[in-house]
Amino acid sequence: MLPRHSQVGLALLAAAAWAAYILLNRSLGRQLPGLQGTAAASVLTAAAWTPIAAVWFVFHLPTAESILLAVACGVLSSVIPYAADLLSLRRVPASVFSTLTSVNPVWAALAGWILLQQALQLYEWVGIGLIVLSDALVSASGLRPTTMKPQWRPRQDSNL
């Protein structure tokens, strides 16, 4: 088990990586049409993992079933979610997207509890409650009408 400060550091690193993912995906989605951004990211990732896979497959020959399962996992865990994220980030602000996706660990914990009969500890229930509460507060604050202050503009003198 890692020391507590290392755990906090890794959690902050994960949060920064998630924020970068959201902002970069939004930027890519605005610059490239269709799903070209997701396709480009998939090709780059595949290129990065190809040498590792080649070494692995030299020592562990894959079966047809394992290749089929790997392709299914790749499509279901990468292509579909990334495409959905890319398309969503074109339509909603990054702050709304991040709020909505922060519920994903809650769904995962509840699925484990209901479907797999995994017991959740008190601190896990507290964490779920905090996520739901923070999402509710962020969502509620976004529903209030805001008044925009007029921006100051220099007066244009028509006599010049």
XYZ file of N, CA and C in Angstrom, residues 18 59 93 119:
12
model
N -7.657 13.746 -16.323
C -9.050 13.756 -16.774
C -9.427 15.139 -17.311
N 5.854 -14.723 -27.102
C 5.891 -15.688 -26.006
C 4.522 -16.267 -25.650
N -20.941 22.391 -22.769
C -19.717 22.975 -22.216
C -18.908 21.927 -21.435
N -19.812 -5.738 -1.238
C -20.156 -4.885 -0.098
C -19.400 -3.565 -0.213
